[in-house]
Amino acid sequence: MPKQPLTIQGAAISPGYAQGIVHLQRSLLGPIDVPVKGAQLNVEEEFTRLDQATAQISNDLIILATRVEKEIDKHLAEVFGVHKQILDDHLLKEELRREIVDNLVTAGSAVKSVFLRWEKRFLLMESRIAREKGDDLHDVSIRLRNALAGITTHPLEQIPENCILVTQRLLPSDTVFLNNRSTAAVLLEYGAKGSHAALFARQLGVPCISEIPNILEKLTNGDMALVDGTLGVLIVNPNRPMMISFQKTVDENALLLQKAQKLAGCPAVTLDGMLISVNANVGCHEDTSKALKNGADGIGLYRIEQFYIGRTLPPTSDELLDEMRHTLSSMKGNSVCVRLLDVGADKPLPFVGFMAETNPALGRRGIRLLREYPELLYTQIKAIISLMSDYEVQILVPMVALPEDILLVKKMLNTFCIEHNISPLPKLGAMIETPAAALSASTIAPHVDFMSFGSNDLTQYAFAADRENASVETYYNDDSAVIFRMMEIVHSDVPDMPLSICGELAGSKEHIRRLLQCGITSLSVAAPLVPLIKETIRKTKVDLPR
Ligand code: PEP
Ligand code: MG
C-alpha cells in the first residue's frame, strides 16, 4: 500500500526546489567512545594521542580552508581559521589535560566532556555570534574525536548522489562535502537562518529547510520528498496531484528566472516609466563577481565588518584599501556605497576594549563606537577616499539616531578632503535603521545627500525584537505596516531626499510596489536576487498617489 503523503512546514533557510529520495544521516553526530578502565589508562599516552590528533586536525583544517576558498568562497573559508584558533586555545588545552588526569579518562572522553561544557556555555547565549561559536566548538570536537578513534573519512563522502539529505544539524565542515552534484536538498532539525550552515547552503545553491522537530523519526530512508526551500515546505511521499502541482511551480520559476537572467544587464524601468537602480549587497570578492554576473547596477551596500572581525590588530588604511580593491575589483567604474564599520559588543573586535553590555544591540554599536574611536573612523575615510579614482563612491553611516552621529563624520570627511585637495566630496548618507532616525529625518537631512533604509534593524528596533532570537520571531515583521509607515513619514518629511533600501525587505518581490510608493528609487539586494527584482520592477505600475 502506498504511504500517506505528509506535508511539513519548516523554516526556509536556503531557497530553491528539489525532489529526490530521502537519505537519513544519523552518524554526523560523531563517533561512539570506547570506555577504558581507569587502572589501564596511561595518562602520558593519552596526552600524546591528544597532541597527535590535534596536530592532524590542524593540518586538515588548513587543507579544508584552501579547498573551500577555491571551490566555494574565501569569506566562508575563514570559518576554518576560527576552528584552528579553538584548537590552539591554551585554556581549552589545559582543561583537556586536567580532565584526563583528574578523572582518569581517555583523550576521546575528555574531548567529549570538556567541549560539551564549553559548547553549552555558548549555546545558552542569545547572540548569534556566540551560538555560532557553539556550533564551531561542536564541529572541532567531532573532528578531534574522530581522529582519536582513527576515523578518517567523513560520513557525507558516502551519501548517495542527488539525495535529499536529512540530519539533525549541519556543521560548517559538513557543508564542504555537499555540492550540487551530490546533494539535491538538505532537511534539518535545527539551523538558524543566520548560521554558518545556512550561509554555506545558500552559497552552494542547495535548497534547505530547517526547524523540523524529530525529523529523523518522521522520515524513513527511501521516502520520496518534494522540497520547496523558498517557502520552507516539505512534502513526503506525495500523491500524483501533489507532484504535478510541484512540477508546475518548478517549471514556472525556472522560466521566470531564465527570462529575468536574459534581461539582467538592462535597466529596470516600471510600467509608468520610473527608472529604479537595483544594486547588490556585498561583503567579499565572490559576492561582487556574482553582482556583476547578475547584472547589478552597482554596489548598494558594502559591509566591511568581516575584514575587521578576523583581525587581531586594526588595519592600516592601506591594508583596508587593498581589501576593498580586492573585494570590488570586478565592478570597477561602477557606483559603490561603502558602509562604515558596524560592530559592537555582539560582534566584538579583539583590539577594542568592549564592556560586557547587557543589551549589545542597544549599546555602543555602529557610529556610536566610531565616535569613541575616531582613529578607526579616520582609517576608513582615508581608504574610502582613495577608492574614488576607480569608483563612484558613497559613504553610508550605520546606526544613526542623532544628527550629531552624522556631523562627526561630515566634519572629518570635509577636513580630509580640504587637506588633500579632493573635490567633489563623496556623497554621504545616513542609514535609517532606528525609529529615532526615521522620525527625525528632517533634522538629519540637512547634513546628508541620501538616506538608506536598513529594514533589518529598523524592524528589530521598532518591535523591540532581537533579530537573531528565534523565540521572538513572531514580533519581527519587516513587512508590517509599521515599517512602511515609517518610510512614508521619512518620504513626506524630506520629499526631495534620494531614498534607497538595503535591508532584506528590498529582496521580497511582493513588496516592491509598496516600497516604490514610499519614494524609494534604489534597492540593494543579495546578488542572486538582482535579475528577479529587476523583472518584478518592469512589471510594476507604481501609481504614485497624487
Ligand atoms: C539593516 O539593518 O537592514 C542592514 C542592511 O544592515 P545589517 O543587516 O548589516 O545590520
Ligand atoms: Mg543594520
Coordinates of C-alpha atoms and ligand atoms in Angstrom, one line a residue:
M1 CA 0.0 0.0 0.0
P2 CA 1.4 3.4 -0.9
K3 CA 2.5 5.6 2.1
Q4 CA 0.3 8.5 3.1
P5 CA 1.6 11.9 1.9
L6 CA 2.9 14.1 4.7
T7 CA 3.2 17.9 4.4
I8 CA 5.6 19.7 6.8
Q9 CA 6.1 23.4 7.2
G10 CA 9.7 24.3 8.3
A11 CA 11.9 27.4 8.2
A12 CA 13.1 28.3 4.7
I13 CA 16.8 28.8 5.1
S14 CA 18.1 28.4 1.5
P15 CA 15.8 28.9 -1.5
G16 CA 15.2 26.6 -4.5
Y17 CA 13.3 23.5 -5.4
A18 CA 14.4 19.8 -5.4
Q19 CA 12.8 16.4 -5.5
G20 CA 14.5 13.1 -4.7
I21 CA 15.0 10.2 -2.4
V22 CA 15.5 10.8 1.4
H23 CA 18.8 9.7 2.9
L24 CA 18.8 9.8 6.7
Q25 CA 22.2 10.6 8.2
R26 CA 22.3 9.9 11.9
S27 CA 26.1 9.4 12.3
L28 CA 27.0 13.1 11.7
L29 CA 26.8 13.4 15.5
G30 CA 30.1 11.7 15.9
P31 CA 31.8 8.5 17.0
I32 CA 30.9 6.2 19.9
D33 CA 33.5 6.4 22.6
V34 CA 35.0 3.2 23.9
P35 CA 35.4 3.4 27.7
V36 CA 38.8 2.4 29.3
K37 CA 39.0 1.3 32.9
G38 CA 41.0 3.8 35.0
A39 CA 43.6 1.3 36.1
Q40 CA 44.5 0.5 32.4
L41 CA 44.8 4.2 31.4
N42 CA 48.3 5.6 30.7
V43 CA 47.9 9.4 31.2
E44 CA 51.1 10.1 29.2
E45 CA 49.9 8.0 26.3
E46 CA 46.6 9.8 26.3
F47 CA 48.4 13.2 26.2
T48 CA 50.4 12.0 23.2
R49 CA 47.3 10.8 21.4
L50 CA 45.6 14.1 22.1
D51 CA 48.6 16.1 20.8
Q52 CA 48.8 13.9 17.7
A53 CA 45.1 14.2 16.9
T54 CA 45.3 18.0 17.4
A55 CA 48.2 18.3 15.0
Q56 CA 46.4 16.1 12.4
I57 CA 43.2 18.2 12.7
S58 CA 45.2 21.4 12.5
N59 CA 46.7 20.2 9.2
D60 CA 43.3 19.1 7.9
L61 CA 41.8 22.5 8.6
I62 CA 44.4 24.2 6.5
I63 CA 43.6 21.9 3.6
L64 CA 39.9 22.4 4.2
A65 CA 40.2 26.1 4.2
T66 CA 42.2 26.1 0.9
R67 CA 39.6 23.8 -0.6
V68 CA 36.6 26.0 0.5
E69 CA 38.4 29.1 -0.6
K70 CA 39.0 27.6 -4.1
E71 CA 35.6 25.8 -4.5
I72 CA 33.2 28.0 -2.6
D73 CA 34.1 31.3 -1.1
K74 CA 37.1 33.0 0.6
H75 CA 34.8 34.6 3.2
L76 CA 33.4 31.2 4.2
A77 CA 36.9 29.7 4.4
E78 CA 37.5 31.9 7.4
V79 CA 35.3 29.6 9.5
F80 CA 38.2 27.1 9.5
G81 CA 40.6 29.7 10.7
V82 CA 38.3 30.2 13.7
H83 CA 38.4 26.4 14.2
K84 CA 42.1 26.4 14.2
Q85 CA 42.1 29.2 16.9
I86 CA 39.8 27.0 19.0
L87 CA 42.3 24.1 18.7
D88 CA 45.1 26.4 19.7
D89 CA 43.3 27.9 22.7
H90 CA 45.5 27.5 25.8
L91 CA 42.7 27.4 28.3
L92 CA 41.0 24.6 26.4
K93 CA 44.2 22.6 26.1
E94 CA 44.8 22.9 29.8
E95 CA 41.2 21.9 30.7
L96 CA 41.5 18.8 28.4
R97 CA 44.7 17.6 30.2
R98 CA 43.2 18.3 33.6
E99 CA 40.1 16.2 32.6
I100 CA 42.3 13.2 31.7
V101 CA 44.4 13.4 34.9
D102 CA 41.6 14.2 37.3
N103 CA 39.0 11.7 36.0
L104 CA 41.4 9.1 34.5
V105 CA 39.5 9.1 31.2
T106 CA 40.7 8.6 27.6
A107 CA 41.6 11.6 25.4
G108 CA 38.3 10.9 23.5
S109 CA 36.2 11.1 26.6
A110 CA 38.0 14.2 27.8
V111 CA 37.4 15.9 24.5
K112 CA 33.7 14.9 24.6
S113 CA 33.0 16.3 28.1
V114 CA 35.2 19.4 28.0
F115 CA 33.9 20.5 24.6
L116 CA 30.3 19.8 25.7
R117 CA 30.8 22.1 28.7
W118 CA 32.2 24.9 26.6
E119 CA 29.7 24.4 23.9
K120 CA 26.8 24.7 26.4
R121 CA 28.0 28.0 27.6
F122 CA 28.0 29.4 24.1
L123 CA 24.7 27.8 23.0
L124 CA 22.9 29.4 26.1
M125 CA 23.9 32.9 25.0
E126 CA 21.5 34.9 22.9
S127 CA 23.8 36.5 20.4
R128 CA 24.1 34.8 17.0
I129 CA 27.9 35.1 17.1
A130 CA 28.1 33.2 20.4
R131 CA 25.7 30.5 19.2
E132 CA 27.8 30.0 16.1
K133 CA 30.8 29.7 18.3
G134 CA 28.9 26.8 20.0
D135 CA 28.5 25.1 16.6
D136 CA 32.1 25.7 15.8
L137 CA 33.2 24.0 19.1
H138 CA 30.9 21.1 18.3
D139 CA 32.5 20.7 14.9
V140 CA 36.1 20.7 16.3
S141 CA 35.1 18.3 19.0
I142 CA 33.7 15.8 16.5
R143 CA 36.8 16.1 14.3
L144 CA 39.1 15.5 17.3
R145 CA 37.1 12.5 18.5
N146 CA 37.0 11.0 15.0
A147 CA 40.8 11.5 14.7
L148 CA 41.3 9.8 18.1
A149 CA 39.1 6.9 17.0
G150 CA 41.0 6.5 13.8
I151 CA 38.1 7.6 11.6
T152 CA 39.4 9.4 8.6
T153 CA 36.5 9.5 6.1
H154 CA 33.6 11.9 6.5
P155 CA 30.1 10.2 6.5
L156 CA 28.9 12.7 3.9
E157 CA 31.5 11.5 1.5
Q158 CA 29.5 8.3 1.1
I159 CA 25.9 9.6 0.7
P160 CA 24.0 8.6 -2.5
E161 CA 24.2 11.0 -5.4
N162 CA 21.4 13.6 -5.7
C163 CA 19.7 12.5 -2.4
I164 CA 17.7 14.7 0.0
L165 CA 20.0 14.7 3.0
V166 CA 18.2 14.6 6.3
T167 CA 20.1 15.2 9.5
Q168 CA 19.8 16.8 12.9
R169 CA 22.1 19.8 12.3
L170 CA 24.8 20.6 9.8
L171 CA 28.2 21.8 11.0
P172 CA 30.4 24.1 8.9
S173 CA 32.8 21.4 7.9
D174 CA 30.0 19.0 6.9
T175 CA 28.9 21.5 4.3
V176 CA 32.2 21.2 2.4
F177 CA 31.1 17.7 1.5
L178 CA 27.9 18.9 -0.1
N179 CA 27.8 20.2 -3.6
N180 CA 25.3 20.5 -6.4
R181 CA 26.3 17.1 -7.8
S182 CA 25.8 15.0 -4.8
T183 CA 23.0 16.7 -2.8
A184 CA 19.7 17.8 -4.1
A185 CA 18.5 19.4 -0.8
V186 CA 19.1 19.4 2.9
L187 CA 16.5 19.0 5.7
L188 CA 17.5 19.8 9.3
E189 CA 16.0 19.6 12.7
Y190 CA 17.9 22.7 13.9
G191 CA 19.6 25.5 11.9
A192 CA 19.0 29.3 12.2
K193 CA 18.8 31.4 9.1
G194 CA 22.0 33.2 10.1
S195 CA 24.0 30.1 10.9
H196 CA 27.2 29.2 9.1
A197 CA 25.4 26.1 7.6
A198 CA 22.6 28.3 6.2
L199 CA 25.2 30.6 4.6
F200 CA 27.1 27.7 3.0
A201 CA 23.8 26.1 1.7
R202 CA 22.8 29.4 0.1
Q203 CA 26.2 30.0 -1.3
L204 CA 26.2 26.5 -2.9
G205 CA 22.6 27.0 -4.1
V206 CA 21.4 23.9 -2.3
P207 CA 17.7 24.3 -1.1
C208 CA 17.5 23.8 2.7
I209 CA 14.7 23.7 5.2
S210 CA 15.3 23.6 9.0
E211 CA 13.4 23.7 12.2
I212 CA 11.6 20.3 11.6
P213 CA 11.3 18.7 15.0
N214 CA 12.1 15.0 15.2
I215 CA 12.8 14.8 11.5
L216 CA 14.8 11.6 11.8
E217 CA 11.7 9.9 13.3
K218 CA 9.3 11.3 10.8
L219 CA 11.1 10.2 7.7
T220 CA 12.4 6.9 6.5
N221 CA 15.3 6.1 4.2
G222 CA 14.0 5.7 0.6
D223 CA 11.0 8.1 1.1
M224 CA 10.3 10.3 -1.9
A225 CA 10.3 14.0 -1.0
L226 CA 9.5 17.3 -2.7
V227 CA 11.4 20.3 -1.2
D228 CA 10.4 23.9 -1.6
G229 CA 13.3 25.7 0.0
T230 CA 11.7 29.1 -1.0
L231 CA 8.6 28.6 1.2
G232 CA 10.1 26.1 3.6
V233 CA 7.5 23.4 2.6
L234 CA 8.4 19.7 2.6
I235 CA 6.1 17.0 1.1
V236 CA 7.0 13.4 1.9
N237 CA 5.6 10.6 -0.3
P238 CA 3.5 12.9 -2.4
N239 CA 0.5 11.7 -4.4
R240 CA 0.2 12.3 -8.1
P241 CA -1.7 15.7 -7.9
M242 CA 0.9 17.0 -5.5
M243 CA 3.7 16.0 -7.8
I244 CA 2.1 17.7 -10.8
S245 CA 1.4 20.9 -8.8
F246 CA 5.1 20.9 -7.5
Q247 CA 6.4 20.4 -11.0
K248 CA 4.3 23.2 -12.3
T249 CA 5.8 25.6 -9.6
V250 CA 9.3 24.4 -10.5
D251 CA 8.7 25.0 -14.3
E252 CA 7.2 28.4 -13.7
N253 CA 10.1 29.5 -11.6
A254 CA 12.7 28.2 -14.0
L255 CA 11.0 30.1 -16.8
L256 CA 10.8 33.3 -14.8
L257 CA 14.5 33.0 -13.8
Q258 CA 15.6 32.3 -17.3
K259 CA 13.8 35.3 -18.7
A260 CA 15.0 37.5 -15.8
Q261 CA 18.6 36.5 -16.3
K262 CA 18.4 37.3 -20.0
L263 CA 17.5 40.9 -19.2
A264 CA 19.6 41.2 -16.0
G265 CA 22.0 43.7 -17.5
C266 CA 19.3 46.0 -18.7
P267 CA 17.9 48.9 -16.6
A268 CA 14.8 48.3 -14.5
V269 CA 12.0 50.7 -15.5
T270 CA 8.5 50.5 -14.1
L271 CA 5.4 50.4 -16.4
D272 CA 4.9 54.0 -15.5
G273 CA 8.4 55.0 -16.5
M274 CA 10.3 55.2 -13.2
L275 CA 14.0 54.2 -13.5
I276 CA 14.9 52.2 -10.4
S277 CA 18.5 51.2 -9.7
V278 CA 19.0 47.7 -8.5
N279 CA 22.2 47.2 -6.7
A280 CA 23.9 44.3 -4.8
N281 CA 24.8 43.9 -1.1
V282 CA 28.4 42.6 -0.9
G283 CA 30.9 41.6 1.8
C284 CA 33.7 39.8 -0.2
H285 CA 35.2 39.4 -3.7
E286 CA 32.9 36.5 -4.6
D287 CA 29.8 38.5 -3.8
T288 CA 30.9 41.2 -6.2
S289 CA 31.7 38.8 -9.0
K290 CA 28.1 37.5 -8.6
A291 CA 26.8 41.0 -8.6
L292 CA 28.4 41.6 -12.0
K293 CA 27.2 38.3 -13.4
N294 CA 23.6 39.0 -12.2
G295 CA 23.5 42.5 -13.8
A296 CA 23.6 44.7 -10.6
D297 CA 23.7 48.4 -11.4
G298 CA 26.2 49.0 -8.7
I299 CA 27.0 48.0 -5.1
G300 CA 24.3 49.4 -2.8
L301 CA 25.8 48.1 0.5
Y302 CA 29.4 47.1 1.0
R303 CA 29.7 45.6 4.5
I304 CA 33.3 45.7 5.8
E305 CA 32.8 44.0 9.2
Q306 CA 34.2 40.6 8.2
F307 CA 37.6 42.1 7.4
Y308 CA 37.8 43.7 10.8
I309 CA 36.4 40.8 12.9
G310 CA 39.1 38.3 11.7
R311 CA 42.0 40.6 12.8
T312 CA 43.9 40.9 16.0
L313 CA 45.2 44.4 15.1
P314 CA 43.3 47.2 13.4
P315 CA 44.1 47.5 9.7
T316 CA 46.0 50.4 8.4
S317 CA 44.2 52.4 5.7
D318 CA 46.5 50.8 3.1
E319 CA 45.5 47.4 4.3
L320 CA 41.9 48.3 4.2
L321 CA 42.2 49.8 0.8
D322 CA 43.9 46.6 -0.5
E323 CA 41.0 44.6 0.9
M324 CA 38.4 46.9 -0.6
R325 CA 40.1 47.0 -4.0
H326 CA 40.2 43.2 -4.0
T327 CA 36.5 42.9 -3.0
L328 CA 35.3 45.4 -5.6
S329 CA 37.7 44.6 -8.5
S330 CA 35.1 43.1 -10.8
M331 CA 32.8 46.2 -10.6
K332 CA 35.4 48.9 -11.5
G333 CA 33.9 52.1 -12.7
N334 CA 30.5 51.5 -11.0
S335 CA 28.9 53.1 -8.0
V336 CA 29.8 51.7 -4.7
C337 CA 28.2 52.5 -1.3
V338 CA 30.6 51.7 1.5
R339 CA 29.1 51.4 4.9
L340 CA 31.3 52.5 7.8
L341 CA 32.2 49.7 10.3
D342 CA 29.1 48.4 12.1
V343 CA 30.4 46.4 15.0
G344 CA 29.5 46.4 18.7
A345 CA 29.6 44.2 21.8
D346 CA 27.7 41.4 19.9
K347 CA 30.5 41.4 17.2
P348 CA 33.5 42.4 19.3
L349 CA 36.8 43.4 17.8
P350 CA 39.8 41.9 19.5
F351 CA 41.6 45.2 19.6
V352 CA 38.8 47.3 21.1
G353 CA 38.1 47.1 24.8
F354 CA 34.4 46.2 25.0
M355 CA 32.5 46.3 28.2
A356 CA 30.1 43.3 28.6
E357 CA 26.9 45.1 27.7
T358 CA 23.5 43.8 28.9
N359 CA 21.9 44.8 25.6
P360 CA 24.6 45.0 22.9
A361 CA 22.1 45.8 20.2
L362 CA 21.2 48.9 22.3
G363 CA 24.8 49.7 23.2
R364 CA 27.9 51.0 21.5
R365 CA 27.2 49.8 18.0
G366 CA 28.0 51.3 14.6
I367 CA 28.6 55.0 14.6
R368 CA 28.4 55.1 18.4
L369 CA 31.6 53.1 18.6
L370 CA 33.3 55.2 15.8
R371 CA 32.5 58.4 17.7
E372 CA 34.5 56.9 20.6
Y373 CA 37.4 55.7 18.4
P374 CA 37.9 58.5 15.8
E375 CA 41.1 56.8 14.7
L376 CA 39.1 53.8 13.4
L377 CA 36.9 56.2 11.5
Y378 CA 39.9 58.1 10.0
T379 CA 41.4 54.9 8.6
Q380 CA 38.1 54.1 6.9
I381 CA 37.7 57.6 5.5
K382 CA 41.2 57.7 4.1
A383 CA 40.8 54.3 2.4
I384 CA 37.4 55.0 1.0
I385 CA 38.5 58.4 -0.4
S386 CA 41.3 56.5 -2.3
L387 CA 38.7 54.3 -3.9
M388 CA 37.3 57.4 -5.7
S389 CA 39.9 57.1 -8.5
D390 CA 38.2 53.9 -9.7
Y391 CA 34.6 54.1 -8.4
E392 CA 31.7 56.5 -7.9
V393 CA 31.9 56.3 -4.1
Q394 CA 29.2 56.9 -1.5
I395 CA 29.7 56.6 2.3
L396 CA 26.9 55.3 4.5
V397 CA 26.8 55.8 8.3
P398 CA 25.2 52.9 10.3
M399 CA 23.0 53.2 13.4
V400 CA 22.3 56.9 13.1
A401 CA 20.0 58.1 15.9
L402 CA 21.1 61.8 16.3
P403 CA 22.2 64.5 13.8
E404 CA 25.5 64.5 15.7
D405 CA 26.1 61.0 14.6
I406 CA 26.4 62.3 11.0
L407 CA 28.1 65.6 11.9
L408 CA 31.2 64.0 13.2
V409 CA 31.7 62.0 10.0
K410 CA 30.9 65.0 7.9
K411 CA 33.5 67.1 9.7
M412 CA 36.2 64.6 9.4
L413 CA 35.4 64.0 5.7
N414 CA 35.4 67.7 4.9
T415 CA 38.7 68.3 6.7
F416 CA 40.4 65.4 5.0
C417 CA 39.2 66.5 1.6
I418 CA 40.3 70.1 2.1
E419 CA 43.7 69.0 3.3
H420 CA 44.2 66.7 0.3
N421 CA 42.6 68.9 -2.3
I422 CA 39.8 66.5 -3.1
S423 CA 36.8 67.7 -4.9
P424 CA 33.9 66.9 -5.2
L425 CA 33.4 65.1 -1.9
P426 CA 31.9 61.6 -1.9
K427 CA 28.2 61.5 -1.2
L428 CA 27.3 61.0 2.4
G429 CA 24.3 59.0 3.5
A430 CA 22.5 58.1 6.8
M431 CA 21.2 54.6 7.4
I432 CA 17.6 54.9 8.6
E433 CA 17.5 51.9 10.9
T434 CA 16.4 53.3 14.2
P435 CA 12.9 54.7 14.7
A436 CA 14.6 57.9 16.1
A437 CA 16.3 58.4 12.7
A438 CA 13.1 57.8 10.8
L439 CA 11.1 60.2 12.9
S440 CA 13.7 62.9 12.8
A441 CA 14.6 62.7 9.1
S442 CA 14.1 66.4 8.7
T443 CA 16.8 67.2 11.2
I444 CA 19.3 64.7 9.8
A445 CA 18.5 65.7 6.1
P446 CA 20.5 69.0 6.0
H447 CA 23.7 67.0 6.7
V448 CA 23.4 64.2 4.1
D449 CA 23.0 63.6 0.4
F450 CA 20.9 60.4 0.6
M451 CA 19.2 58.0 3.1
S452 CA 19.1 54.2 3.0
F453 CA 16.6 52.2 5.0
G454 CA 18.1 49.4 6.9
S455 CA 14.9 47.4 7.3
N456 CA 16.5 44.6 9.3
D457 CA 17.5 46.8 12.2
L458 CA 14.5 49.2 11.8
T459 CA 12.3 46.2 12.4
Q460 CA 14.3 44.9 15.3
Y461 CA 14.2 48.4 17.0
A462 CA 10.6 49.2 16.1
F463 CA 9.2 45.9 17.5
A464 CA 11.9 45.6 20.3
A465 CA 12.5 42.1 18.9
D466 CA 16.1 40.8 18.7
R467 CA 16.6 39.8 15.0
E468 CA 18.7 36.8 16.0
N469 CA 16.4 35.5 18.6
A470 CA 14.0 32.8 17.2
S471 CA 11.8 32.9 20.3
V472 CA 10.5 36.4 19.4
E473 CA 10.3 35.8 15.7
T474 CA 6.6 36.5 15.6
Y475 CA 7.3 40.1 16.6
Y476 CA 10.0 40.5 14.0
N477 CA 7.8 41.6 11.0
D478 CA 9.9 43.6 8.4
D479 CA 6.9 43.8 6.1
S480 CA 4.5 45.2 8.6
A481 CA 2.5 48.4 8.1
V482 CA 4.6 49.8 10.9
I483 CA 7.8 49.7 8.8
F484 CA 6.1 51.1 5.7
R485 CA 4.5 53.9 7.8
M486 CA 8.0 55.0 9.0
M487 CA 9.2 55.0 5.4
E488 CA 6.2 57.1 4.4
I489 CA 6.9 59.6 7.2
V490 CA 10.5 59.9 6.0
H491 CA 9.4 60.5 2.4
S492 CA 6.8 63.1 3.3
D493 CA 9.1 64.9 5.8
V494 CA 12.0 65.1 3.3
P495 CA 10.4 64.7 -0.1
D496 CA 13.5 65.7 -2.1
M497 CA 15.8 63.3 -0.4
P498 CA 17.0 60.3 -2.6
L499 CA 15.9 57.2 -0.7
S500 CA 17.2 53.7 -1.0
I501 CA 16.8 50.4 0.9
C502 CA 19.4 47.8 1.6
G503 CA 17.7 45.5 4.2
E504 CA 16.3 42.1 3.4
L505 CA 12.9 43.6 2.7
A506 CA 14.3 45.0 -0.6
G507 CA 14.6 41.4 -1.9
S508 CA 10.9 40.5 -1.5
K509 CA 9.1 40.7 -4.8
E510 CA 5.7 41.1 -3.2
H511 CA 6.6 44.4 -1.6
I512 CA 8.4 46.2 -4.4
R513 CA 5.4 48.3 -5.4
R514 CA 4.8 49.4 -1.8
L515 CA 8.5 50.3 -1.4
L516 CA 8.5 52.4 -4.6
Q517 CA 5.3 54.2 -3.4
C518 CA 7.3 55.2 -0.3
G519 CA 9.6 57.2 -2.6
I520 CA 12.4 54.6 -2.8
T521 CA 14.3 54.8 -6.1
S522 CA 17.2 52.5 -5.4
L523 CA 17.2 48.9 -4.0
S524 CA 20.1 46.8 -2.8
V525 CA 19.7 43.1 -2.5
A526 CA 21.7 39.8 -2.4
A527 CA 23.4 39.4 -5.8
P528 CA 21.4 36.3 -7.0
L529 CA 18.2 38.2 -6.4
V530 CA 19.0 41.1 -8.8
P531 CA 17.5 39.6 -12.0
L532 CA 14.2 38.7 -10.4
I533 CA 13.9 42.1 -8.6
K534 CA 14.6 43.9 -11.9
E535 CA 12.0 41.8 -13.7
T536 CA 9.4 42.5 -10.9
I537 CA 10.1 46.2 -11.3
R538 CA 9.5 46.0 -15.0
K539 CA 6.1 44.6 -14.4
T540 CA 5.1 47.1 -11.7
K541 CA 2.9 50.1 -12.1
V542 CA 3.7 52.3 -9.1
D543 CA 0.7 54.7 -9.4
L544 CA 2.1 57.3 -7.1
P545 CA -0.6 58.9 -5.1
R546 CA -1.1 62.5 -6.3
Ligands
PEP1 C1 19.8 46.5 8.0 O1 19.9 46.7 9.2 O2 18.8 46.4 7.4 C2 21.1 46.4 7.3 C3 21.1 46.4 5.9 O3 22.3 46.3 7.9 P1 22.8 45.0 8.7 O4 21.9 43.9 8.3 O5 24.2 44.8 8.3 O6 22.6 45.4 10.1
MG2 MG 21.7 47.3 10.2

